[in-house]
Coordinates of C-alpha atoms and ligand atoms in Angstrom, one line a residue:
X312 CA -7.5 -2.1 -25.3
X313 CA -6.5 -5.5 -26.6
X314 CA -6.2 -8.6 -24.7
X315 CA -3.4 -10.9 -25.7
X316 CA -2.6 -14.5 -24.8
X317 CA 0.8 -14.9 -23.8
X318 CA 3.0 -17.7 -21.9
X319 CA 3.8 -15.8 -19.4
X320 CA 3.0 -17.3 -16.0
X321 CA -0.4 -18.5 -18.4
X322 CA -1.6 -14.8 -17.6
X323 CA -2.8 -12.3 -20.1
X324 CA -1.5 -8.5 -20.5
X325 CA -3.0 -6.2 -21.6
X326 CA -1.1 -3.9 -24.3
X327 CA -1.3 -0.2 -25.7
X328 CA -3.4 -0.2 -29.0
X329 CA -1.2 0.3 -31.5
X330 CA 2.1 -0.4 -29.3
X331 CA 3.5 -3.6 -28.3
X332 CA 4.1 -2.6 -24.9
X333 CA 2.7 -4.2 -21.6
X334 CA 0.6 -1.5 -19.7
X335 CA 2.4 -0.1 -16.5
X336 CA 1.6 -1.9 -13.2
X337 CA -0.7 -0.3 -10.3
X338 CA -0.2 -1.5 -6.9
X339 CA -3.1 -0.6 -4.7
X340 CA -2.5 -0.9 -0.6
X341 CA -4.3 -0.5 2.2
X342 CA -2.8 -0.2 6.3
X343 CA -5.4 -2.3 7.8
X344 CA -5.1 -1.6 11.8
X345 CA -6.6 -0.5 14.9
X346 CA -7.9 3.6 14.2
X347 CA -5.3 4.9 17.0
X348 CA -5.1 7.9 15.4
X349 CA -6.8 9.9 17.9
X350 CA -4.4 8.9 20.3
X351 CA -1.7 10.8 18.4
X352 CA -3.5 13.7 19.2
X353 CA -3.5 14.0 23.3
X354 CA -3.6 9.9 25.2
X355 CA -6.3 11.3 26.7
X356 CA -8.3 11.1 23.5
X357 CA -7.4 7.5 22.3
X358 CA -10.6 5.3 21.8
X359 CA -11.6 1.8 23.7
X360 CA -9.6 -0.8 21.7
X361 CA -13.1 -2.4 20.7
X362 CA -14.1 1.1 18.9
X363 CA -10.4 1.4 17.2
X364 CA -11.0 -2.4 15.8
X365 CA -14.9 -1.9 14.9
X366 CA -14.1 1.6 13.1
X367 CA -11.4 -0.4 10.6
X368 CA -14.1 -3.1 10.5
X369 CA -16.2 -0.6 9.2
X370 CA -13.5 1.0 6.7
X371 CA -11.9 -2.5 5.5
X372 CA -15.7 -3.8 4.7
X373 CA -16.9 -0.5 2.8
X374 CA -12.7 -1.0 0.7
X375 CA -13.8 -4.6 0.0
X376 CA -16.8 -4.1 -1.7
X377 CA -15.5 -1.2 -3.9
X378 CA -12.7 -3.8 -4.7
X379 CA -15.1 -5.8 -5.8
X380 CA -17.1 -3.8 -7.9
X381 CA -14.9 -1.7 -9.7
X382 CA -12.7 -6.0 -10.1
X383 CA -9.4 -4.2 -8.5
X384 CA -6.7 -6.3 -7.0
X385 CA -4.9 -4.7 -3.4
X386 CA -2.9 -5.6 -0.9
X387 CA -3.3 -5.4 3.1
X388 CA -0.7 -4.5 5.1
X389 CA -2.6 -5.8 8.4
X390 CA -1.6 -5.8 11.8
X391 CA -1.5 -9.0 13.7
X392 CA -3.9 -7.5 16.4
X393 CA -6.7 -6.5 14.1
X394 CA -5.8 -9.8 12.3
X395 CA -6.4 -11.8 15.6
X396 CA -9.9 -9.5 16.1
X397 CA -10.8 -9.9 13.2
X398 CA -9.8 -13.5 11.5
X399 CA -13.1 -14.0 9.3
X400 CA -12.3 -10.5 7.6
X401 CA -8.7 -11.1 6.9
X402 CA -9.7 -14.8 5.4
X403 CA -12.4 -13.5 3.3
X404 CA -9.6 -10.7 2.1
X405 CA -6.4 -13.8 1.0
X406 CA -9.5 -16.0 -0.6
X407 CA -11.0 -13.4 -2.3
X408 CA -11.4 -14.3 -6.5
X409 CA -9.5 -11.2 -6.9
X410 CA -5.9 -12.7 -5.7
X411 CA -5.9 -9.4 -2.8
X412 CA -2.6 -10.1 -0.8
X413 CA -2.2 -10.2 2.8
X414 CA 1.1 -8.6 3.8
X415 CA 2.4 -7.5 7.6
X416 CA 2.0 -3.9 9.4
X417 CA 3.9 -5.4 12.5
X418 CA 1.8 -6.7 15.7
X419 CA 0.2 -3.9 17.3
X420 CA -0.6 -0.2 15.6
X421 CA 1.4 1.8 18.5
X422 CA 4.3 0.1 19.5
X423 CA 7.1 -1.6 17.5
X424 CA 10.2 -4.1 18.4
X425 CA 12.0 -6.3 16.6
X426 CA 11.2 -9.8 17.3
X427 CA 7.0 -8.0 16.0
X428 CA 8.6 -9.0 12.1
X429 CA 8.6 -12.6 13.1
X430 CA 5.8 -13.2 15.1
X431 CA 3.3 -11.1 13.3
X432 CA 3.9 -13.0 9.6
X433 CA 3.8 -16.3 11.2
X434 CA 0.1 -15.2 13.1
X435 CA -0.9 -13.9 9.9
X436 CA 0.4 -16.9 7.9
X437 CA -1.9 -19.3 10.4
X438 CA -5.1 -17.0 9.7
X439 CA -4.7 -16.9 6.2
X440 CA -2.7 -20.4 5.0
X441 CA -0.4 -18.4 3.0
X442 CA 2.8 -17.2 2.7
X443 CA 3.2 -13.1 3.6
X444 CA 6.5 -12.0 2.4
X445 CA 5.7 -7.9 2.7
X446 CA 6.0 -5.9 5.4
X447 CA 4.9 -2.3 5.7
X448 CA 6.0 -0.6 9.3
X449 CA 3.9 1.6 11.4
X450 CA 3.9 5.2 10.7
X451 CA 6.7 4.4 8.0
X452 CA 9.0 4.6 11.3
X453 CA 12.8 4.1 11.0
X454 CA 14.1 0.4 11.8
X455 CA 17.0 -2.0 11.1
X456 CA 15.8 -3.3 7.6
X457 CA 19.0 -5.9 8.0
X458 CA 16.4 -7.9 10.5
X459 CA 13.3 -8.5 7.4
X460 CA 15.0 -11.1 5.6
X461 CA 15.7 -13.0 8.7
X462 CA 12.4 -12.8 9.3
X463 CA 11.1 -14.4 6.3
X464 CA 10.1 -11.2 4.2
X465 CA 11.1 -10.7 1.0
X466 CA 10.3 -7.0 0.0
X467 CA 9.7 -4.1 2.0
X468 CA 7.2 -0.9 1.4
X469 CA 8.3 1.2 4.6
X470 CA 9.6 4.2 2.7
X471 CA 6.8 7.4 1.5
X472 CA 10.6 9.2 0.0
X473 CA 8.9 12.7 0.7
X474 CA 9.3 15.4 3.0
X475 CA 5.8 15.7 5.1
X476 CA 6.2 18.8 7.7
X477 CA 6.6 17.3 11.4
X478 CA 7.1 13.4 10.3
X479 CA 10.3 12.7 8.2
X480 CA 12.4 14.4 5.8
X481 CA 12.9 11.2 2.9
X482 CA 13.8 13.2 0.1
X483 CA 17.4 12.1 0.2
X484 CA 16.0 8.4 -0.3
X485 CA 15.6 6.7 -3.8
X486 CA 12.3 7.3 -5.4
X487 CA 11.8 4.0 -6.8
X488 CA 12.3 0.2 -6.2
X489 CA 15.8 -0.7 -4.9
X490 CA 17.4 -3.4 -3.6
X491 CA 18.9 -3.9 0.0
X492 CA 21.7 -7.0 0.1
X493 CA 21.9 -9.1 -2.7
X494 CA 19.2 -10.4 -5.2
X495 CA 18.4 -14.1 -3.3
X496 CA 17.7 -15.0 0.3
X497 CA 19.9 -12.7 2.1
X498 CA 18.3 -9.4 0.7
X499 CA 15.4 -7.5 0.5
X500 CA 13.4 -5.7 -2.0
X501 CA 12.5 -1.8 -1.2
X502 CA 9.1 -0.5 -2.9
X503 CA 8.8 3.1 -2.2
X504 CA 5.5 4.4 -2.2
X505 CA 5.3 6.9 -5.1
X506 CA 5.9 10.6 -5.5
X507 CA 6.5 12.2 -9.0
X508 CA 9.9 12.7 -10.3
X509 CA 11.8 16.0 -9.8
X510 CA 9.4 17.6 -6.8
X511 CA 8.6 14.7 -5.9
X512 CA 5.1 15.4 -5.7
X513 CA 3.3 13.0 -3.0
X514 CA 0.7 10.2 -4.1
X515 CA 0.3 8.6 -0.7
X516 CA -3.5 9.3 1.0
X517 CA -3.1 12.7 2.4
X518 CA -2.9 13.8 -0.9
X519 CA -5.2 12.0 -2.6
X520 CA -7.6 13.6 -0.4
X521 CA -6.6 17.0 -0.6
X522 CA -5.2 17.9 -4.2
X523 CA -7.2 18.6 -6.7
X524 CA -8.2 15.5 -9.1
X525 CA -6.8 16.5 -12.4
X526 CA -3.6 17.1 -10.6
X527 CA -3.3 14.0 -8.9
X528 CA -4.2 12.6 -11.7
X529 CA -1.5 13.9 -13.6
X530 CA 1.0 13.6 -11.5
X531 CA -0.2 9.7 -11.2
X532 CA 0.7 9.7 -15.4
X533 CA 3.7 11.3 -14.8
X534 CA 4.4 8.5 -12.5
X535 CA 3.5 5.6 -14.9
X536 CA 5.2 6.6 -18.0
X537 CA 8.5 7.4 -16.2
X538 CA 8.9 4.5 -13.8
X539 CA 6.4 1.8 -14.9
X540 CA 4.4 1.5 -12.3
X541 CA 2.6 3.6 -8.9
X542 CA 2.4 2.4 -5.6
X543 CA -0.1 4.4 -3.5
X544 CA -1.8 3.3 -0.2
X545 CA -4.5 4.5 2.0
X546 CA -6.0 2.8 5.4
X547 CA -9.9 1.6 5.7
X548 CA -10.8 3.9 8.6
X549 CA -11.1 6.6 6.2
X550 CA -13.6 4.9 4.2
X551 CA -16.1 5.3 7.5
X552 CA -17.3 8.1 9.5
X553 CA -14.9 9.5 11.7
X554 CA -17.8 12.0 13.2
X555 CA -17.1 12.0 17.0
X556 CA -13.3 11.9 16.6
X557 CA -11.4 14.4 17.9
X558 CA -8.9 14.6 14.9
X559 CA -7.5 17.2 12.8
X560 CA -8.9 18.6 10.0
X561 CA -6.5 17.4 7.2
X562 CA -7.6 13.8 8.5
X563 CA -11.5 14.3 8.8
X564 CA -12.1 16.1 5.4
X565 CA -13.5 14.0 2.7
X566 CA -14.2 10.7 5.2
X567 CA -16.3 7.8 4.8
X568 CA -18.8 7.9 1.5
X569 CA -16.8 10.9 0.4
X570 CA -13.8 8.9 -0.1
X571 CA -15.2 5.6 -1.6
X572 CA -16.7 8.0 -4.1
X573 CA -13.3 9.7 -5.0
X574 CA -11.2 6.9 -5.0
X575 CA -14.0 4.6 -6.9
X576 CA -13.9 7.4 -9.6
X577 CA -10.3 7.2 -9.6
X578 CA -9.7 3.1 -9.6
X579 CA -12.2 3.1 -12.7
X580 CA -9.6 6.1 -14.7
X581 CA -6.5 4.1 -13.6
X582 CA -8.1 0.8 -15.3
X583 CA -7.8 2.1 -18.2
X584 CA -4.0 3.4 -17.9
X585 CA -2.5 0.4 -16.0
X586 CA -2.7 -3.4 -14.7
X587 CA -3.4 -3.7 -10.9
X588 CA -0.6 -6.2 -9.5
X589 CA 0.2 -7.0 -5.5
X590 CA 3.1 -5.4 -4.4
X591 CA 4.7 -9.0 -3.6
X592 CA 4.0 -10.2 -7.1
X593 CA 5.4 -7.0 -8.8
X594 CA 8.3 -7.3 -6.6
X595 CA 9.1 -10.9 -8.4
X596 CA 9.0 -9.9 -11.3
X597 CA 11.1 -6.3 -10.4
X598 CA 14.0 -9.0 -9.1
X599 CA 13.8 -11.0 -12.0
X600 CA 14.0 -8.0 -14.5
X601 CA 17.3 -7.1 -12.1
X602 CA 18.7 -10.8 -12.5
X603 CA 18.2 -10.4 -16.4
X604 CA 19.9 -7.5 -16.7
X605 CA 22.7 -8.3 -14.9
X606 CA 23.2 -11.2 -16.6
X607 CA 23.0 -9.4 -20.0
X608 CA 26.1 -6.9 -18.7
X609 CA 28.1 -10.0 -17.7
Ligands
ZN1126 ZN1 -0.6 2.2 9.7

């Protein structure tokens, strides 16, 4: 793979041999929040909110050090509560050499209103001392998307546009990037997370864990080629042992070593087939590809 100096933004990109073609973009997240999981499943099971923040403690530090030695740049969709438990972590994450991003999963892990958008960028904004213009809800529940811009955001990654049994029905929704208002201050930039074309085959973390490799995988290529870049996420908690949990299944399989392993093998493939990017630096340069084009038509 050759390296070429360009001027643009002073980076290098990284082009196909042969072809002179940037490399697709990967954008690597992770939900960083209290483990309330267990909650889902029966109140009566929900852990002591000191063992929810110390298990994604344990997840986010095991996710940092495999970004670091396999060089991969992510972005953290972080709540403010496990931001305000955990400030050092969340510092060491927005000045880590890698560039990571910090974005917003709302204030708390369970609950959700409105005025959460606000408050929780500006808390995370005063840990890190730097701008967070992503948001990520909860759950990937429904809301008014009208309120992110108002709130300062400037893209948006609530939408897995899948069907998963029990949880939503998003196949009617676009598949890729979109745009909600205007390109500028008013609107707001939509990164789906991916699923393959046509079937719509799902990429978020259930089923990483579950598929096979070669088809996720594949299905991952199939992703890159036709849209120019894959968005997947996963959360730290399932980078840890969940033993003691009660949790289903689907959830427990493949936890803490079993995982890093997987997705470690994984990162190191995808290297070779893409660029990692944060979601709120791809979503700049998705806008400005927009702006150009329009501009060309007119
Ligand atoms: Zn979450």
């Amino acid at each position: 793979m050759s390296r070429v100096n360009t001027n643009l933004g002073g980076t290098s990109i990284r082009l196909r041999p042969g072809i002179a073609k940037p490399l697709p973009k990967a954008l690597l997240s992770f939900d960083v929040e209290e483990f309330d999981l267990p909650g889902e499943y029966g109140q009566g099971n929900l852990p002591s909110e000191e063992t929810q923040i110390d298990v994604g403690t344990r997840g986010l530090t095991a996710v940092l050090e495999l970004l670091d030695r396999t060089g991969v740049r992510a972005t953290f969709f972080t709540t403010a509560v496990f931001a305000a438990a955990r400030p050092e972590m969340i510092r060491r994450i927005a000045e880590s050499p890698l560039r990571h991003e910090v974005a917003s999963h709302g204030w708390s892990h369970s609950s959700f209103e409105e005025r959460d958008l606000l408050r929780s960028r500006v808390a995370l904004q005063q840990i890190t001392g730097k701008p967070v213009t992503g948001f990520r809800r909860a759950r990937f529940g429904e809301f008014d998307r009208r309120a992110l811009a108002a709130a300062g955001y400037r893209y948006d990654s609530s939408d897995n546009p899948i069907w998963l049994p029990g949880r939503y029905n998003n196949f009617k929704k676009p598949r890729t990037a979109y745009r909600l208002g205007d390109l500028g201050s008013e609107g707001v930039t939509i990164l789906p997370v991916s699923a393959s074309p046509l079937v719509r085959y799902p990429l978020f973390w259930l089923s990483f864990k579950h598929s096979p490799m070669a088809l996720y995988r594949l299905a991952s290529q199939w992703v890159l080629r036709e849209d120019g870049y894959l968005n997947i996420f996963f959360h730290p908690w399932e980078f840890t042992s969940l033993k003691g949990f009660k949790i289903p299944f689907v959830v427990r399989r493949r936890a803490g070593e079993k995982m890093v392993a997987r997705l470690e093998a994984y990162l190191l493939w995808l290297k070779e087939r893409a660029d990692f990017d944060t979601l709120a630096d791809f979503a700049v340069r998705w806008e400005n590809q927009q702006a150009l084009s329009l501009f060309k038509k007119s």
